[in-house]
Short mmCIF file of C-alpha atoms and ligand atoms in Angstrom, two decimals:
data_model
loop_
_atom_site.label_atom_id
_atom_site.label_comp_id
_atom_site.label_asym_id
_atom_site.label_seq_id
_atom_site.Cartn_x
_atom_site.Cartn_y
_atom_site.Cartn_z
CA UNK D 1 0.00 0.00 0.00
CA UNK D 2 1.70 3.38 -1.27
CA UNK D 3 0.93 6.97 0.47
CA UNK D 4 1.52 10.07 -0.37
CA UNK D 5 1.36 13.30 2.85
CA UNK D 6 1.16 16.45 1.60
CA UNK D 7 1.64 19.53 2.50
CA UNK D 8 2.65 18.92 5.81
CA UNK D 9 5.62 20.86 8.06
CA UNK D 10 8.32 17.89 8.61
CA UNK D 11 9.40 18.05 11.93
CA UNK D 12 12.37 15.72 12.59
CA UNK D 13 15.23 16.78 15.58
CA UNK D 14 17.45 18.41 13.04
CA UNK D 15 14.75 20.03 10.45
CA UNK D 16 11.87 21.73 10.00
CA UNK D 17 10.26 22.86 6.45
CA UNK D 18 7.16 22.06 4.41
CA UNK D 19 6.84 19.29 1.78
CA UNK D 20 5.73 16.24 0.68
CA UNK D 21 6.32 12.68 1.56
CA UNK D 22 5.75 9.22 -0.36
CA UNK D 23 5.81 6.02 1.06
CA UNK D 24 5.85 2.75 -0.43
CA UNK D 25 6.75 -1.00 0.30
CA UNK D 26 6.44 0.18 4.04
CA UNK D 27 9.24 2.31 3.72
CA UNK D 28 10.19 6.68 2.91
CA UNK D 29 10.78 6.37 -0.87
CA UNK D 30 10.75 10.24 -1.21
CA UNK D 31 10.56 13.83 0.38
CA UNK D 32 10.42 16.72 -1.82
CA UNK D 33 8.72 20.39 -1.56
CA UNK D 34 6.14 19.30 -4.52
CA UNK D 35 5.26 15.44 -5.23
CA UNK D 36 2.98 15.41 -8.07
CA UNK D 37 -0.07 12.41 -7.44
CA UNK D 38 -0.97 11.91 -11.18
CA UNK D 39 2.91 11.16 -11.63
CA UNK D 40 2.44 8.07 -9.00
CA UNK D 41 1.16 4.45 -9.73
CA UNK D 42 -2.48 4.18 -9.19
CA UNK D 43 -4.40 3.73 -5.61
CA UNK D 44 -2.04 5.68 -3.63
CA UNK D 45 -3.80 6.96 -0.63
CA UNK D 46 -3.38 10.94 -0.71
CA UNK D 47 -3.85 12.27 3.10
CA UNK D 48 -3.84 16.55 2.90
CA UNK D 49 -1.76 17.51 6.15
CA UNK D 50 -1.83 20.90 5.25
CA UNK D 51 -1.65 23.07 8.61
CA UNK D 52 -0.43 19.89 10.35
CA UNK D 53 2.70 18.71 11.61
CA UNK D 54 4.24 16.08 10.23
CA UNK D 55 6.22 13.94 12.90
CA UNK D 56 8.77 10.79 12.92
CA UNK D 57 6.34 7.70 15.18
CA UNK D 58 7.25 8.70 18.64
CA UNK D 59 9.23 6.17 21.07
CA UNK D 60 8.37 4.96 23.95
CA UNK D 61 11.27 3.58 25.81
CA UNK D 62 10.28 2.51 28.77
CA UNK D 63 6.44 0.45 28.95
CA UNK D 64 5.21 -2.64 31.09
CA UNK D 65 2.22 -4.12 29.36
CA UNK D 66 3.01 -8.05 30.65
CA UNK D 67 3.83 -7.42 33.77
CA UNK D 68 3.25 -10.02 36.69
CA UNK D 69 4.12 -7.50 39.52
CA UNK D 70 3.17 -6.87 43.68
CA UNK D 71 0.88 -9.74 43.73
CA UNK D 72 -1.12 -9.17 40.36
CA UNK D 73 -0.72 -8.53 36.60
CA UNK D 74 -0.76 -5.32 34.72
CA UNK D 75 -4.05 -4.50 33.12
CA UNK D 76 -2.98 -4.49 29.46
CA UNK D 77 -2.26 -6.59 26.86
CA UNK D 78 -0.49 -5.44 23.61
CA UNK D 79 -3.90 -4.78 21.78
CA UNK D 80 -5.49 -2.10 24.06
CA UNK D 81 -1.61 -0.79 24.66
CA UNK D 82 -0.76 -0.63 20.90
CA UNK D 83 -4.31 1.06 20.44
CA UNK D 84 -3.64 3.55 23.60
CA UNK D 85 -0.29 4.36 22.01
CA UNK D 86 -0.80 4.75 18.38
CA UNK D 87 -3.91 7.38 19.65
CA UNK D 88 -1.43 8.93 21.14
CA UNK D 89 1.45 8.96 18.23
CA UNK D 90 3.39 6.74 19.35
CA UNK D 91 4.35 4.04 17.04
CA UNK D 92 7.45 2.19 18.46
CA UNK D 93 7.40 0.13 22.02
CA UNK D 94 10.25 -0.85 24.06
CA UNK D 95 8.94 -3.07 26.88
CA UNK D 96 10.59 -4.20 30.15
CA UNK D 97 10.71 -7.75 30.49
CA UNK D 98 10.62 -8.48 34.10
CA UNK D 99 11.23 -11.64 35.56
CA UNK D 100 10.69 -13.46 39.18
CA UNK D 101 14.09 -13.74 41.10
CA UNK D 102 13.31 -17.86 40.44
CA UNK D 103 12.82 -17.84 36.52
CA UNK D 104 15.01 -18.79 33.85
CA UNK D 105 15.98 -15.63 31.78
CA UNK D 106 15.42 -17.41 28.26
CA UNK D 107 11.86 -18.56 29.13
CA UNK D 108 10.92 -15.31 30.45
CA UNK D 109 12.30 -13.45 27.07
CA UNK D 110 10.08 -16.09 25.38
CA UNK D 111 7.56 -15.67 27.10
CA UNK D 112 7.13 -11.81 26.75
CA UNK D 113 8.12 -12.06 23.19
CA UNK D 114 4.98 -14.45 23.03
CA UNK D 115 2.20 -11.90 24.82
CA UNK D 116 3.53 -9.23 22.04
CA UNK D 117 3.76 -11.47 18.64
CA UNK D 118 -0.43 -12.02 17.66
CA UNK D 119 -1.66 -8.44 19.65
CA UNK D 120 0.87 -5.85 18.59
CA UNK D 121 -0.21 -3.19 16.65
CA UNK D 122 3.10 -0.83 17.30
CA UNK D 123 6.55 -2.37 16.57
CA UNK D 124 8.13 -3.41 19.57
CA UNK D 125 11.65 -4.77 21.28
CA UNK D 126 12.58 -5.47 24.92
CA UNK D 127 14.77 -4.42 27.40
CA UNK D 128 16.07 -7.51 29.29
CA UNK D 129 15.83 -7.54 33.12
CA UNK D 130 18.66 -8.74 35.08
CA UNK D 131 16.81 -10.24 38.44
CA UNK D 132 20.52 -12.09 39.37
CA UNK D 133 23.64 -12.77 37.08
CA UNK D 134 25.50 -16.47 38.05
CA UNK D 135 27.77 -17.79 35.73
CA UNK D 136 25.34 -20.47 34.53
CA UNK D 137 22.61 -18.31 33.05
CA UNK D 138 25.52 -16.01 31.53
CA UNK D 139 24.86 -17.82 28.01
CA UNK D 140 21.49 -17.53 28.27
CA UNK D 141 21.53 -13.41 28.45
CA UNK D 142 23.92 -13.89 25.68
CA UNK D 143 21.69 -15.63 23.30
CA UNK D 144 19.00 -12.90 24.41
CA UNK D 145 21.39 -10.83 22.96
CA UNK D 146 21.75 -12.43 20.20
CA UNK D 147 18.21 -12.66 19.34
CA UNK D 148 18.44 -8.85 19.01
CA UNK D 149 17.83 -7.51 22.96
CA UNK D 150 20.85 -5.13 22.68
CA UNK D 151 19.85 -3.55 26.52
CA UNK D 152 19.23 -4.49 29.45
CA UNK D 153 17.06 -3.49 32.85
CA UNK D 154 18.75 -3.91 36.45
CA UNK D 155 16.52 -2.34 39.35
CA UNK D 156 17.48 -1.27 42.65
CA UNK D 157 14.42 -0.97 44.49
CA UNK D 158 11.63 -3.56 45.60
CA UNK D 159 13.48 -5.88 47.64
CA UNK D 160 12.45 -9.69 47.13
CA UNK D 161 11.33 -9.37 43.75
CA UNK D 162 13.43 -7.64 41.45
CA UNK D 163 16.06 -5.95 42.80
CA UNK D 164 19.60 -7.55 42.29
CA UNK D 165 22.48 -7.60 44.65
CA UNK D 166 25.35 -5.57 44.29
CA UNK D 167 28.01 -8.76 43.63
CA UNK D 168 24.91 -9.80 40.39
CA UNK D 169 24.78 -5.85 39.41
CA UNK D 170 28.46 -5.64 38.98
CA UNK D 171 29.21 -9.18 37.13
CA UNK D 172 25.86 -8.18 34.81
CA UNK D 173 27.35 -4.42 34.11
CA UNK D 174 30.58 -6.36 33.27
CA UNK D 175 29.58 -8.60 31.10
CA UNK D 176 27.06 -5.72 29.44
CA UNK D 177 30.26 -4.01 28.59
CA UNK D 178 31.88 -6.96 27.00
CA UNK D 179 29.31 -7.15 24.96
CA UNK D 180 27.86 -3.62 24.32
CA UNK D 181 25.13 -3.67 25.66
CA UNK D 182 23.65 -0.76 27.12
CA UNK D 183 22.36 -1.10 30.87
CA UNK D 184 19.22 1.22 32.04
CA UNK D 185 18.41 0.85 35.54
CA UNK D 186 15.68 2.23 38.49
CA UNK D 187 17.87 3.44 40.87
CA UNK D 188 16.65 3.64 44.55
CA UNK D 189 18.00 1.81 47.18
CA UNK D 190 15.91 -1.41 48.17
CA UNK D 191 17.08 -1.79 52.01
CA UNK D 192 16.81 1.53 52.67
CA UNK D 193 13.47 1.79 51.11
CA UNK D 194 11.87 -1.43 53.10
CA UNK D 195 13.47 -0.37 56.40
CA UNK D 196 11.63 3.03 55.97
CA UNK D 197 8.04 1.36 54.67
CA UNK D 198 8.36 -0.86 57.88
CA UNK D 199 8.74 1.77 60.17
CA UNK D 200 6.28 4.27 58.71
CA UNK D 201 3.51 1.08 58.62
CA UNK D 202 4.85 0.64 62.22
CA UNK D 203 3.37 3.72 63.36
CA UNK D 204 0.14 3.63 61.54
CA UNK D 205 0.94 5.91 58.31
CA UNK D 206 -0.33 3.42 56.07
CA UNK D 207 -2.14 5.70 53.32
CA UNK D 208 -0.74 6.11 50.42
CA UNK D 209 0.36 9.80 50.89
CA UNK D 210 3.39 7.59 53.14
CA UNK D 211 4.64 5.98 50.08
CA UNK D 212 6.63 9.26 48.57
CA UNK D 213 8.03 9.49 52.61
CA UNK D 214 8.76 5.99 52.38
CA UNK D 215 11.27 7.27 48.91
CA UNK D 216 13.16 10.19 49.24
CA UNK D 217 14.99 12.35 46.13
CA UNK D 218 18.14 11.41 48.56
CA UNK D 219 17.59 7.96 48.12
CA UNK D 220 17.20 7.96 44.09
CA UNK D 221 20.25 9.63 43.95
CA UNK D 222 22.06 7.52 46.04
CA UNK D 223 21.19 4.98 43.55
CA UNK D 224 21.82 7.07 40.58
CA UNK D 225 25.31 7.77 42.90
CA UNK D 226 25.90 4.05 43.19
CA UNK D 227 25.28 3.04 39.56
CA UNK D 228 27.62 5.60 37.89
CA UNK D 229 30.16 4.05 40.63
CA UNK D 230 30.13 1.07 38.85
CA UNK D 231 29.87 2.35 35.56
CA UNK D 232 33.28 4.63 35.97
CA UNK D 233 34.92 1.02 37.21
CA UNK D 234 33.74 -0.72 34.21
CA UNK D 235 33.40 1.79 31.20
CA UNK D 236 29.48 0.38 31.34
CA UNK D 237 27.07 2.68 29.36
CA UNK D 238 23.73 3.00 31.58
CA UNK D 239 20.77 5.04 31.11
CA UNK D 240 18.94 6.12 34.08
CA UNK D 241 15.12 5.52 33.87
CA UNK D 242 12.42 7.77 35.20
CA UNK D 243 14.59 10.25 37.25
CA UNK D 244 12.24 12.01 39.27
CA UNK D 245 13.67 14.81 40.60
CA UNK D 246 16.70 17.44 40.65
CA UNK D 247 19.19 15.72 43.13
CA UNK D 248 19.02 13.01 41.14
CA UNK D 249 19.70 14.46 37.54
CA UNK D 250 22.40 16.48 39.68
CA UNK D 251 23.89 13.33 41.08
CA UNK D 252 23.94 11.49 37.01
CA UNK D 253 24.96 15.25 35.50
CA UNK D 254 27.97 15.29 38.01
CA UNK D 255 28.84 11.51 36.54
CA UNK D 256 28.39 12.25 33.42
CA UNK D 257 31.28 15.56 34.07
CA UNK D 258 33.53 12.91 35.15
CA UNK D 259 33.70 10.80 31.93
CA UNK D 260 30.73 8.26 32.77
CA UNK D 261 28.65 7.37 29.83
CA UNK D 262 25.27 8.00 31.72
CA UNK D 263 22.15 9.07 29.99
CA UNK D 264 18.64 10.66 31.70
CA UNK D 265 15.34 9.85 30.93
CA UNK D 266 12.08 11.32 33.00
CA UNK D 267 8.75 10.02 32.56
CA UNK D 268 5.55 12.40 31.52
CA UNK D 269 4.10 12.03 35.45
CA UNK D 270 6.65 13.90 36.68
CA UNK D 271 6.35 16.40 35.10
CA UNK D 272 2.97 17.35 35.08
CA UNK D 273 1.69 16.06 38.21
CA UNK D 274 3.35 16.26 41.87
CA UNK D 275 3.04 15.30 45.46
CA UNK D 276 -0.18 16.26 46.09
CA UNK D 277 -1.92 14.08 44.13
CA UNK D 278 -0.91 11.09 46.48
CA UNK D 279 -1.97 12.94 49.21
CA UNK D 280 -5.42 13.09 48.14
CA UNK D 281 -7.77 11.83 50.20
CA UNK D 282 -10.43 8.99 50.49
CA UNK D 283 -7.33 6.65 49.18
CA UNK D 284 -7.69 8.81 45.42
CA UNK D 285 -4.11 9.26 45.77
CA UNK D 286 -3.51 5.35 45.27
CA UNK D 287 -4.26 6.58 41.63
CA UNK D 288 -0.72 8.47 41.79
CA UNK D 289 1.70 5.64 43.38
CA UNK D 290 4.33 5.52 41.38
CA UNK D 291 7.79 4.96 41.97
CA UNK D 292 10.08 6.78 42.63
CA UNK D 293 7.29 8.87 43.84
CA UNK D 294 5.68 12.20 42.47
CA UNK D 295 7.80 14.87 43.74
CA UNK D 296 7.18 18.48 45.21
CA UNK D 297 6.22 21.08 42.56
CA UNK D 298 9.64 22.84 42.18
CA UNK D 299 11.70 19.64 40.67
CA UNK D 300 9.06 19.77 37.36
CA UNK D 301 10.70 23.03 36.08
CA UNK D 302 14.15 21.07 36.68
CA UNK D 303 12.98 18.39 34.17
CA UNK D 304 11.47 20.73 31.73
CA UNK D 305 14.74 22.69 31.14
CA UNK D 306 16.70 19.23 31.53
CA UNK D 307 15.11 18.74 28.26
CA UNK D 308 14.91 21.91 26.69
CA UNK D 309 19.05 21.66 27.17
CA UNK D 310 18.99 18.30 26.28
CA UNK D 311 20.62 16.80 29.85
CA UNK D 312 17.82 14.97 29.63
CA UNK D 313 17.72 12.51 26.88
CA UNK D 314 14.19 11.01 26.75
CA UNK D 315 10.58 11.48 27.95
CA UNK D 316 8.71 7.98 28.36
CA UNK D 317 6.21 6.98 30.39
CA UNK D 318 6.67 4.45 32.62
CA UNK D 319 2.85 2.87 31.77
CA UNK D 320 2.87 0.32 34.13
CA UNK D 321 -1.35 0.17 34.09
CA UNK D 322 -3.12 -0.66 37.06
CA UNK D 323 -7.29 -0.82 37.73
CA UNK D 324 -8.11 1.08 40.87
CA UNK D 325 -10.96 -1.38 41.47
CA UNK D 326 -9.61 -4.47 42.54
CA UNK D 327 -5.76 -3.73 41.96
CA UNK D 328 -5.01 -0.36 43.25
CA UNK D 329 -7.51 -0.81 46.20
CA UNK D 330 -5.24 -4.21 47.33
CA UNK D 331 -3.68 -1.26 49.20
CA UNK D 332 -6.00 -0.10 51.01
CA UNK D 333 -4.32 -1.00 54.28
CA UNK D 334 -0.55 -0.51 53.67
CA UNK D 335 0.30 1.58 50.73
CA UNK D 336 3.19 -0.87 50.34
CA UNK D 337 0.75 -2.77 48.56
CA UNK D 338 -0.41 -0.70 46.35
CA UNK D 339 0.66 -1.47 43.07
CA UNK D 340 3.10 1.32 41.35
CA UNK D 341 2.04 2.67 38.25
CA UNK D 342 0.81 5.94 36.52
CA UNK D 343 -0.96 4.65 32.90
CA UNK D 344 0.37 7.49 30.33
CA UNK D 345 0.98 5.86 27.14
CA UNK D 346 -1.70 7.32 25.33
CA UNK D 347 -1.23 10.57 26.99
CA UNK D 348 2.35 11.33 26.98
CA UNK D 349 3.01 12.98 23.69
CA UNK D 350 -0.38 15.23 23.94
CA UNK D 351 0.48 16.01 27.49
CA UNK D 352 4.64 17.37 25.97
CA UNK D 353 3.08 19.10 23.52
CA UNK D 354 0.19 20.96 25.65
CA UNK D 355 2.30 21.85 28.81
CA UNK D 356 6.10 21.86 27.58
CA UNK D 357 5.21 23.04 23.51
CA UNK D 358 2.24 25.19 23.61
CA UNK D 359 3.35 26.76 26.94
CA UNK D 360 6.67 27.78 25.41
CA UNK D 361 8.78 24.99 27.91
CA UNK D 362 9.96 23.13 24.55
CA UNK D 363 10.96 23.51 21.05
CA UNK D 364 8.78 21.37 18.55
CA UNK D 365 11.94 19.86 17.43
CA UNK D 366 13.21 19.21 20.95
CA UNK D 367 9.96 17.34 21.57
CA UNK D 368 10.25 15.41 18.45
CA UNK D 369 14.06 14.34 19.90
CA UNK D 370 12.74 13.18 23.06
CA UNK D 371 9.97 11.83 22.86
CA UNK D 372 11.16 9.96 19.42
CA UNK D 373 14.83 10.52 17.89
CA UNK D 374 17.31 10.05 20.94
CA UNK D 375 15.43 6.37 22.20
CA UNK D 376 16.21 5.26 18.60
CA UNK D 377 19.84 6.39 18.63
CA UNK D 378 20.01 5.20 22.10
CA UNK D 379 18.65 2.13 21.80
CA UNK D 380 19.98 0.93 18.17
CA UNK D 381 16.93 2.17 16.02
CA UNK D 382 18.30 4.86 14.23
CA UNK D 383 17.61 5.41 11.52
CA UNK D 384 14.96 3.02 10.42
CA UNK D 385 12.96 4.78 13.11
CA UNK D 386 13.32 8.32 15.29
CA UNK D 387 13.34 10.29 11.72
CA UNK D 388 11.79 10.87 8.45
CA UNK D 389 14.16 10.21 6.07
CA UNK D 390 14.31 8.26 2.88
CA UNK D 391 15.10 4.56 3.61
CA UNK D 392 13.23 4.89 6.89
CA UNK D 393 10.43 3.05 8.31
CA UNK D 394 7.26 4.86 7.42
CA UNK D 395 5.83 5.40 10.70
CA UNK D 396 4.57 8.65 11.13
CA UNK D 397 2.20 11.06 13.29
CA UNK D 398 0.23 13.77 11.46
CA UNK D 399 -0.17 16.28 14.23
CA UNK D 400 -3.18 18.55 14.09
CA UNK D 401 -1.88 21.04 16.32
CA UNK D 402 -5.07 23.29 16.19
CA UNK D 403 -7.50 20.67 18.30
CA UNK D 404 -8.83 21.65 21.79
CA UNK D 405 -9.99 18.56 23.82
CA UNK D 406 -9.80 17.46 27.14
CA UNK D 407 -7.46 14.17 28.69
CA UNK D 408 -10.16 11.31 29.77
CA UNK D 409 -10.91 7.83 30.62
CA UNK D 410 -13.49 7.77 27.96
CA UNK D 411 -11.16 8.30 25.38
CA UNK D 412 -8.76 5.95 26.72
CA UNK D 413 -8.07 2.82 24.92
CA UNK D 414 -5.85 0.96 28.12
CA UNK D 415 -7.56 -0.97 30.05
CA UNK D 416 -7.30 0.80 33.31
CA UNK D 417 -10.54 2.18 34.64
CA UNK D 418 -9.12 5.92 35.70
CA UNK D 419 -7.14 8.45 33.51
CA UNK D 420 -4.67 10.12 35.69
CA UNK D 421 -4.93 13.46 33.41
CA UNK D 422 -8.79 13.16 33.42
CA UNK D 423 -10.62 16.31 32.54
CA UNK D 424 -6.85 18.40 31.96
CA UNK D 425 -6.51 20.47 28.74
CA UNK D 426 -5.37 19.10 25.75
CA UNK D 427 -3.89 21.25 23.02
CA UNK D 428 -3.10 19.14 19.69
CA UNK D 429 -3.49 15.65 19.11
CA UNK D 430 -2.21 12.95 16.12
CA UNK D 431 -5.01 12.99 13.23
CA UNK D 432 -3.28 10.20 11.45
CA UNK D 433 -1.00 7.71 12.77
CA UNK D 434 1.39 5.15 10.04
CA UNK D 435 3.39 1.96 10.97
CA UNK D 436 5.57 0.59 8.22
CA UNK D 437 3.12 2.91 5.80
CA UNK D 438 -0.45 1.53 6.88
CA UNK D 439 -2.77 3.76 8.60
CA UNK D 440 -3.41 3.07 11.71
CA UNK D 441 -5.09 6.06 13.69
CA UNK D 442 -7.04 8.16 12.08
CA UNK D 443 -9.29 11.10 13.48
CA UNK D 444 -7.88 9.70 16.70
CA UNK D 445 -9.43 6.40 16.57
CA UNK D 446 -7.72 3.24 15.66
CA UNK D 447 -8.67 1.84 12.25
CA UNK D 448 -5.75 -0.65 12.04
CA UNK D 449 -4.40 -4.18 12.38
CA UNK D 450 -4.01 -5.91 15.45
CA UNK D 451 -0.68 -7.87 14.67
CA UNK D 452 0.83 -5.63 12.42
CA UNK D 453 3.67 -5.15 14.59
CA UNK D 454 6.59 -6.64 14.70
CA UNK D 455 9.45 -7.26 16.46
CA UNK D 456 12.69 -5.20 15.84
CA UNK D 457 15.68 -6.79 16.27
CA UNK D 458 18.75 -4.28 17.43
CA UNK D 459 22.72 -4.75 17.41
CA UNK D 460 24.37 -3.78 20.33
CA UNK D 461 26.26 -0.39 20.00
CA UNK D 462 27.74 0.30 23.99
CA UNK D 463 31.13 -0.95 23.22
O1 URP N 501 5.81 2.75 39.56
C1 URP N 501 6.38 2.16 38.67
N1 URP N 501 7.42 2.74 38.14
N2 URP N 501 5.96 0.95 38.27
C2 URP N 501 6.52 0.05 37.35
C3 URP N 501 7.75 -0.61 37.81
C4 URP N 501 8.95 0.28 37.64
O2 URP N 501 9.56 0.67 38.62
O3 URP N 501 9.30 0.62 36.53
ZN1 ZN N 502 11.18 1.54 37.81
ZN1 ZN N 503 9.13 0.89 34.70
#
């Protein structure tokens, strides 16, 4: 199926001007000011994108859809998450495959590979968890490897399930060097975390207002601290995930002034919403438990000109989707069992462009890089996707920056049964969406293929 945009302004990271683009054989074949349709083959679909942006498929590099995880399973599956983020423009998935301490890596990267294979709708890859690292599973994360998994996921924080020890971090950051693959890691500190959950649930603070308490900025950038330790030791390139809050981007900043490859990513919740949201009352704030936490106010105009300097690499999301009936309320008596997650893939890229774009925060073209160009560099996508560029992966978002709307639940396609953003402005949204050159959004509703997606396989590059 051939298509031809026109009119459009092409928005990439490095350029901005008006033209035309044709795509066949899923693929960019051409880009030019004027394309002429009665000079191409019949039954190409013509879409006018005149007074619209014309954007590379955003990234998101950091999802959960599958995710087994504090006693229950996230609410998505890769239909209703490929739908969610295609409404929202976002076209490429990198999902965290997250493991028990007990099971075999191999099984668990087939077994996340097999949720995604018949339901996606976006093209996808994994990041590989490392729960422990002992020599005899070391050829298994080097098949995974193999099979194209060119980064992995180590998290310190939530002792007993994933975290790793410090003796498994530091063989798995070794051998991810040998091998160039790029480590990105949720730095906290586990031990320090569950000794302060105990003693706040010893004294009765068991709302979920006590879980940011129970998580300190100190303690994130201890962990940010202690990572980029082990990364200056071992020439290891890591990529910090959702860093919340300004001593941490200080703490990875400082490491990355020394010589440590480090880069930053922040996730859309914290940037737009804040503390106070988990304080709500009547246990509404169990809607906001994310970790690390929401932060106070002032660290949101940290990450905003993180990006607009570009310390700060990415904007993700973090959708780790869970119902507030029957999931979120397992809490309801010790916030330490309330499971973490804000749901934001369908949101984020609306929710950049209404409160960092239109409120003058960001450069279109810095939003494009963040929230689409630097994961595919990053992560070893360049430049079949992150771009629009001839030879590239036709996946792209034909932003209708003129619509008013409002963020809600009803126009949610995840499963979850809240919208964190419900009833907030909304300035612009994607009127077309393409992966590989079919249409797959359009008017903001999906019109695709469930199973379109596929699987992209990556070489590693963090030599
Ligand atoms: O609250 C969060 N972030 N939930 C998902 C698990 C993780 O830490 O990424
Ligand atoms: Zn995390
Ligand atoms: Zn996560």
């Amino acid at each position: 199926m051939a298509l031809l945009i026109r009119g459009g302004r092409i928005v990439t990271a490095t350029d901005d001007h008006r033209g035309d683009i044709y795509c066949a054989d899923e693929t960019i074949t051409r880009i030019d000011a004027h394309i002429d349709p009665r000079a191409l083959p019949p039954g190409v679909e013509i879409i006018e994108a005149k007074g619209k942006y014309v954007l590379p498929g955003c990234i998101d590099p950091h999802v959960h859809i599958y995710l087994p995880f504090m006693g229950t399973y996230a609410a998505d599956d890769y239909a209703s998450a490929s739908k969610a983020a295609l409404a929202g423009g976002t076209t490429t998935l990198i999902e965290m495959i997250c493991p028990g301490p007990g099971d075999e890596p191999l099984a668990a990267f087939e077994l996340w590979h097999s949720k995604a294979e018949k339901l996606a709708a976006v093209d996808y890859t994994f990041h590989m968890s490392v729960v422990r690292f002992e020599e005899q599973i070391r050829g298994q994360f080097r098949d995974i490897v193999r099979a194209g998994v060119a980064s992995f996921k180590v998290f310190l924080a939530y002792k007993g399930a994933l975290n790793l020890s410090d003796e498994h971090l530091f063989e798995a950051m070794t051998f991810a060097k040998q091998e160039g693959v790029i480590v990105t890691a949720h730095c906290e500190n586990a031990d320090a975390i569950d000794v302060l959950q105990r003693r706040l649930l010893a004294i009765g603070k068991t709302g979920p207002e006590w879980h940011g308490p129970s998580r300190p900025p100190v303690i994130e950038a201890s962990g940010v601290h202690h990572l980029c330790s082990f990364a200056e030791l071992l020439g290891t390139h890591v990529y910090i995930v959702h860093t919340s809050c300004d001593v941490a981007v200080t703490e990875a900043l400082a490491a990355n002034a020394r010589g440590v490859n480090v880069w930053i990513e922040s996730v859309i919740p914290h940037f737009v919403l804040d503390e106070t949201y988990a304080q709500r009352p009547a246990f509404e704030g169990a809607k906001y438990v994310m970790s690390p936490p929401l932060r106070a106010k002032s660290n949101q105009s940290v990450l905003w000109d993180g990006v607009a300097s570009r310390a700060i690499s990415t904007i993700a999301t973090d959708h780790a989707p869970f119902r507030f009936a029957g999931q979120k309320d397992m809490g309801r008596d010790a916030f330490t069992r309330i499971p973490n997650g804000i749901p934001s893939i369908q949101e984020r890229v609306d929710l950049v462009h209404t409160y960092g774009v239109a409120e003058g925060r960001l450069a279109l073209q810095t939003m494009v890089d963040a929230c689409s160009t630097q994961a595919a560099r990053l992560f070893g996508l360049y430049p079949r996707k992150g771009t629009i560029a001839v030879g590239s992966d036709a996946d792209l978002v034909v932003y209708d920056p003129a619509y008013r709307g409002t963020f809600s639940k009803a126009a949610s396609y995840s499963q979850v049964d809240y919208n964190a953003y419900e009833g907030w402005k909304r300035i612009g949204r994607p009127a077309v969406v393409t992966v590989r050159g079919a249409v797959q959004i359009r008017d903001g509703e999906f019109v695709g293929t469930i199973g379109r997606g596929r699987f992209l396989r990556r070489e590693p590059t963090h030599f």
